[in-house]
PDB file of C-alpha atoms in Angstrom:
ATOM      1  CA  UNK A   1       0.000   0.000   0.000  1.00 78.00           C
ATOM      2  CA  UNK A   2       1.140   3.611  -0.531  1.00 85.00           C
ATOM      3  CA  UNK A   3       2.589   5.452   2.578  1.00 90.00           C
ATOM      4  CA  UNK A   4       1.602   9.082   2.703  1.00 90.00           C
ATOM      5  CA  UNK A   5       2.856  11.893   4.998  1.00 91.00           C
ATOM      6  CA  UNK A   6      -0.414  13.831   6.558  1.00 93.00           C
ATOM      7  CA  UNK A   7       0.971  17.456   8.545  1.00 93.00           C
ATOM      8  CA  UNK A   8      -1.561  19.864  10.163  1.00 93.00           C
ATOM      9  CA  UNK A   9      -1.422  23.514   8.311  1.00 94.00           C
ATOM     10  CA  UNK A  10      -0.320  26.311  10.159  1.00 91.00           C
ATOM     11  CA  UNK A  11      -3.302  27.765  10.816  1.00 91.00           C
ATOM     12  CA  UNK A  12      -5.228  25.116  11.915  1.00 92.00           C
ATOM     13  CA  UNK A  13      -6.504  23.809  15.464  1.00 93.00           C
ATOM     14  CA  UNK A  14      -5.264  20.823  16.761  1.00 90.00           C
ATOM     15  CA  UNK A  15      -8.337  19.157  16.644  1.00 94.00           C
ATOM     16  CA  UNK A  16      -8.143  18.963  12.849  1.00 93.00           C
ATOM     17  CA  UNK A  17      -5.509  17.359  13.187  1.00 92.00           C
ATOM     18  CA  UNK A  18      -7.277  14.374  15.141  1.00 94.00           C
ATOM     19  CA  UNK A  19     -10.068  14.511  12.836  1.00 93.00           C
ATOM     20  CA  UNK A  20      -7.678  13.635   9.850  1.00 92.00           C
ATOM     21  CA  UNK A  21      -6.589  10.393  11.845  1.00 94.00           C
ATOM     22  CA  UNK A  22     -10.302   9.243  12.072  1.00 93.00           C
ATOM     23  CA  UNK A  23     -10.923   9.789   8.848  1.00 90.00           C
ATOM     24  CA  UNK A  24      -7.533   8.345   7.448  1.00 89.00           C
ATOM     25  CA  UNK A  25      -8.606   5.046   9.752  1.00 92.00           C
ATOM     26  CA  UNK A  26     -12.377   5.050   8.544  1.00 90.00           C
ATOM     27  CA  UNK A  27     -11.368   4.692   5.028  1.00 86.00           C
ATOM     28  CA  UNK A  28      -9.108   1.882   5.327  1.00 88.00           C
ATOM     29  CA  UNK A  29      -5.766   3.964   6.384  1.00 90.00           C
ATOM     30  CA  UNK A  30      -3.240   2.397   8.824  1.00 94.00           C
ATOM     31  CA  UNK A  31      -1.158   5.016  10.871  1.00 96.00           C
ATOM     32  CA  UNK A  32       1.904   3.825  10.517  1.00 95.00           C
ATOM     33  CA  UNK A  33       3.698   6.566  12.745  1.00 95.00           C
ATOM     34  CA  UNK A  34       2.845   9.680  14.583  1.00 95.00           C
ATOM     35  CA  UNK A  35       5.119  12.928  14.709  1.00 93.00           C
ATOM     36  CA  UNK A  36       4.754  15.695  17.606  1.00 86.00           C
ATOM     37  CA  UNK A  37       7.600  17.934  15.982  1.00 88.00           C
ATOM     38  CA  UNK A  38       6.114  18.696  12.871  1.00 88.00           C
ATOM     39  CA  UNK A  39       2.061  17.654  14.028  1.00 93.00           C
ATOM     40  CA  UNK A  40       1.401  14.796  11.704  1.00 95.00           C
ATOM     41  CA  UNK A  41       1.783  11.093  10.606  1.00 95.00           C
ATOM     42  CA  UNK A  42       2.240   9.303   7.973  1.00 94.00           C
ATOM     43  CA  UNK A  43      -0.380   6.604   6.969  1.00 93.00           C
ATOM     44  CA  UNK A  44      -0.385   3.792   4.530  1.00 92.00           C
ATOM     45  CA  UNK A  45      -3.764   3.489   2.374  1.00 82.00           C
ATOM     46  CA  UNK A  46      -4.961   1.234  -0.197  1.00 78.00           C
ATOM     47  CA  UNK A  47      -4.419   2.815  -3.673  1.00 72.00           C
ATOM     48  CA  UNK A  48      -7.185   5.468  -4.775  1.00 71.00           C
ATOM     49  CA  UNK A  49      -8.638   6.119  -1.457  1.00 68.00           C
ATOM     50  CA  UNK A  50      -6.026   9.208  -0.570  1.00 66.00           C
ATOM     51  CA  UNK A  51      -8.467  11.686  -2.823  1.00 71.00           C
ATOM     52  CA  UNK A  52     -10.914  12.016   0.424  1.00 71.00           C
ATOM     53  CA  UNK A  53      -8.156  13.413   2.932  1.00 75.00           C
ATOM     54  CA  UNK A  54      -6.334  15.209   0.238  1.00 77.00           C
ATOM     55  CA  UNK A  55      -9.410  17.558   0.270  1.00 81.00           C
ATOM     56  CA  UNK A  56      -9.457  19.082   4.015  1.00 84.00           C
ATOM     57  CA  UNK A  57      -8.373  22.176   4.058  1.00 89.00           C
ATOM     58  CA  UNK A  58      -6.527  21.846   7.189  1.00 92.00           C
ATOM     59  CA  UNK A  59      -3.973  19.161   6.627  1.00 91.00           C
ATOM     60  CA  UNK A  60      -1.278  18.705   4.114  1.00 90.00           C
ATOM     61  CA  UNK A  61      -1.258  15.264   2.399  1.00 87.00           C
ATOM     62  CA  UNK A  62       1.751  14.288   0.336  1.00 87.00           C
ATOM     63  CA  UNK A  63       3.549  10.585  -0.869  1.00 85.00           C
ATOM     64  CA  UNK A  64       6.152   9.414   1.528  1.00 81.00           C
ATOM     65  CA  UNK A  65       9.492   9.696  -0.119  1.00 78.00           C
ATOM     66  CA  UNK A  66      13.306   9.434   0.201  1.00 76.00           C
ATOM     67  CA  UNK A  67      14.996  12.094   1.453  1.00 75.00           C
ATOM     68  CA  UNK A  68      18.242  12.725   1.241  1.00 80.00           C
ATOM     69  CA  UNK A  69      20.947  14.891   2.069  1.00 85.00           C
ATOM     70  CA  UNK A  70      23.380  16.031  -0.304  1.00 76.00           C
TER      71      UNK A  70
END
């Protein structure tokens, strides 16, 4: 399954944030880790169900990726 990083916006309250995890859970999502730094997680979900999350305006949704460092 696709892993996807989920991070609260800026200008949102917290309890968006919590809301996101329900939702990402209700449609099939597994939270595969939680982050306090940056307020999110990262979930895995089963291919095309990612559109439903990706449109709250409080979180950010992207695809979990590499990262590297020069």
């Amino acid at each position: 399954m696709p892993v996807f990083m989920v991070t609260l916006k800026d200008n949102a309250p917290p309890s968006e944030l919590e809301k996101a995890k329900e939702a990402a859970t209700s449609q099939g999502g597994k939270i595969t880790h939680e982050y306090t730094l940056m307020k999110g997680f990262s979930v895995e979900y089963p291919a095309g169900t990612v559109t439903t999350l990706q449109s709250n305006d409080h979180v950010d949704v992207e695809a979990d990726q590499e990262v590297k460092t020069q």
